[in-house]
GROMACS .gro file of C-alpha atoms in nm:
model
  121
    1UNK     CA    1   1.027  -3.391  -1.030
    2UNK     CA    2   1.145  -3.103  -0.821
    3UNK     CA    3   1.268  -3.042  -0.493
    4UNK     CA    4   1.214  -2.814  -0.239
    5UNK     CA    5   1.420  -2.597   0.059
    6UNK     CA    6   1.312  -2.310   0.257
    7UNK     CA    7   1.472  -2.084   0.427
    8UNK     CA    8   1.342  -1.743   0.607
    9UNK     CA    9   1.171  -1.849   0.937
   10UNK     CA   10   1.292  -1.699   1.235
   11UNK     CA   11   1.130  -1.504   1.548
   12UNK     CA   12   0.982  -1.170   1.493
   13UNK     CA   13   0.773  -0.899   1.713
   14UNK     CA   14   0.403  -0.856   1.613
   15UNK     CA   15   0.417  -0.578   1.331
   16UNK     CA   16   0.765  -0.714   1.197
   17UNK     CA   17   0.810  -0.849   0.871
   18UNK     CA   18   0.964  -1.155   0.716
   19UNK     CA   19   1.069  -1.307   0.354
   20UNK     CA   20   1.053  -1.640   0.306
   21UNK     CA   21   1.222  -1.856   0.015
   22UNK     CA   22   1.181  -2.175  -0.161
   23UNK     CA   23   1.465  -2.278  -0.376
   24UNK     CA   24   1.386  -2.533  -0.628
   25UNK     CA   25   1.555  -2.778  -0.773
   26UNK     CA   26   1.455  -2.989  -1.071
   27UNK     CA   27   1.216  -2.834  -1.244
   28UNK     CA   28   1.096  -2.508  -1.287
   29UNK     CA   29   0.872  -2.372  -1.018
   30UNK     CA   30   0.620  -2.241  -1.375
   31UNK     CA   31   0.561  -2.574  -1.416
   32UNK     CA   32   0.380  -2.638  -1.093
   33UNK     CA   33   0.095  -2.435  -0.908
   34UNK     CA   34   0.321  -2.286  -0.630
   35UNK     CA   35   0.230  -2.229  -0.237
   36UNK     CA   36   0.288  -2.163   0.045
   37UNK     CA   37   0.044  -2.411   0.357
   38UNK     CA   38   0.123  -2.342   0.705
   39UNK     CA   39   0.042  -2.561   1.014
   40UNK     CA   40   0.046  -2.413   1.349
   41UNK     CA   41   0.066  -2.701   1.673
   42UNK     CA   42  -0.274  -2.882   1.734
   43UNK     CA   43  -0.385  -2.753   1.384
   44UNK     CA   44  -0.440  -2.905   1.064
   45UNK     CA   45  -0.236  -2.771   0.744
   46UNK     CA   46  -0.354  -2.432   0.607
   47UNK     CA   47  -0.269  -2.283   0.273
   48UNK     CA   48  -0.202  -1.903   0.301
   49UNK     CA   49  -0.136  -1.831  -0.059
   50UNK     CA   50  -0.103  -1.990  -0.389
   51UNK     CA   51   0.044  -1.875  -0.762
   52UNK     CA   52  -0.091  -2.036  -1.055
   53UNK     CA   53   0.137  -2.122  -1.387
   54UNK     CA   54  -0.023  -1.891  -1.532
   55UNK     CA   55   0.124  -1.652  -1.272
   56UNK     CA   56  -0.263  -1.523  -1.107
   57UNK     CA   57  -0.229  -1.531  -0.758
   58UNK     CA   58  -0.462  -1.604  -0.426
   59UNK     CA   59  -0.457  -1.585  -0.086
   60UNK     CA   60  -0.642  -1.640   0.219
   61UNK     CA   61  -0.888  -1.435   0.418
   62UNK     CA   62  -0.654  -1.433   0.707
   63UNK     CA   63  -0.338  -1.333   0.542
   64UNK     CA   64  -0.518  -1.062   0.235
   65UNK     CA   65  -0.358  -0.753   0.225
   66UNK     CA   66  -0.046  -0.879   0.429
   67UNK     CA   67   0.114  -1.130   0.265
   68UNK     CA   68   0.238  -1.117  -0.103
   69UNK     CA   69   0.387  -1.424  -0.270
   70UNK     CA   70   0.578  -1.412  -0.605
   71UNK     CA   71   0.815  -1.606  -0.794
   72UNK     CA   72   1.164  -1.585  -0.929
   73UNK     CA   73   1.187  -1.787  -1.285
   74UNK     CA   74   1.483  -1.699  -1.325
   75UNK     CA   75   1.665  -1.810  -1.018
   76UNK     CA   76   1.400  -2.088  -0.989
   77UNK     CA   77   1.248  -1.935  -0.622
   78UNK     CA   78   0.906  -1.868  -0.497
   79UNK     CA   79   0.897  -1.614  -0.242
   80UNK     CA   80   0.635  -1.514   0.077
   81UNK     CA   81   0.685  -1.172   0.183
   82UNK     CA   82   0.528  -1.163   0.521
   83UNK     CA   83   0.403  -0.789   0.678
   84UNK     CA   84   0.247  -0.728   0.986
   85UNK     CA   85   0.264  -0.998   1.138
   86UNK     CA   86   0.053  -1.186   1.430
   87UNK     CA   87   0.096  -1.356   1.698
   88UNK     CA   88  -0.139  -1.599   1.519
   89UNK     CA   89   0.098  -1.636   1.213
   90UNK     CA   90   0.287  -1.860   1.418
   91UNK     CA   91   0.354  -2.151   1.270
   92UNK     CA   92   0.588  -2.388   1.082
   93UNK     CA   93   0.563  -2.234   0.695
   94UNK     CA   94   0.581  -2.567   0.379
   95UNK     CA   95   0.692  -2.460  -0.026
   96UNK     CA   96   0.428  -2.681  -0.215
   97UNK     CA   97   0.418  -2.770  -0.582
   98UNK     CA   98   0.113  -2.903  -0.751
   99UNK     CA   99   0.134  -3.052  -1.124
  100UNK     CA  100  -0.211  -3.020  -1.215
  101UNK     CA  101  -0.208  -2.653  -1.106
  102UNK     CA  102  -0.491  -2.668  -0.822
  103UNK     CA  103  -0.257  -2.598  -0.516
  104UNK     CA  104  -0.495  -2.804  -0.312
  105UNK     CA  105  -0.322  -2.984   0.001
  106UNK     CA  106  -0.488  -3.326  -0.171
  107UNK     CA  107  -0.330  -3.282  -0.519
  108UNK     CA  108   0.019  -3.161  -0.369
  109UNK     CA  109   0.307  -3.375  -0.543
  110UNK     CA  110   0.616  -3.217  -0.356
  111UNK     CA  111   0.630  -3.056   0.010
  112UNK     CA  112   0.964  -2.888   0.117
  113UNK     CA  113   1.064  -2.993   0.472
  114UNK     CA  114   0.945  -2.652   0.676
  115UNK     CA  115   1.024  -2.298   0.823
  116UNK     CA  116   0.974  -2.206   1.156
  117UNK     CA  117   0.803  -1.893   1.156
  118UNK     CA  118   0.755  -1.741   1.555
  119UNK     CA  119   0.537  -1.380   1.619
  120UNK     CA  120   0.586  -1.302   2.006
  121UNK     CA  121   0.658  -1.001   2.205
   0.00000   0.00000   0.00000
């Protein structure tokens, strides 16, 4: 079992850049396939990037080339370094852990509670 906490969100202008965090507790965040969903108001839940045990990483279309996520073993933290950011980033940001390393939103097994993340001039 593990448990989740992130931290990071805040309000940014378009361009700006933010760092999100998921400290884990429990066990180790290479157990699980790690990501990071999003889910803007009047949306359903997205999943903007994902890091496999094995440590190969994926993101979406919309987020390629902008985002970056990565993972501290040692202090038990996955990360979401956020550039250039959008207006249409906007949207609460949810740490996910997956046991059977698919990092689908069906075969999550732990959500952390949310991180407001805000892009407006």
């Amino acid at each position: 079992q593990v448990q989740l906490v992130e931290s990071g969100g805040g309000s940014v202008q378009p361009g700006g850049s933010l760092r999100l965090s998921c400290a884990a507790s429990g066990r180790s965040v290479s157990a699980y396939c790690m990501a990071w969903f999003r889910q803007a108001p009047g949306k359903e839940r997205e999943r903007v990037a994902k890091i496999y045990r094995s440590g190969s990483v994926a993101y979406a279309a919309s987020v390629q080339g902008r985002f970056t996520i990565s993972r501290d073993n040692a202090k038990n933290t996955l990360y979401l370094r956020m550039n250039s950011l959008k207006p249409e980033d906007t949207a609460m940001y949810y740490c996910a852990a997956d046991s059977r390393d698919f990092c689908l939103l069906t075969t999550t097994d732990y959500w952390g509670q949310g991180t407001q993340v805000t892009v407006s001039s």
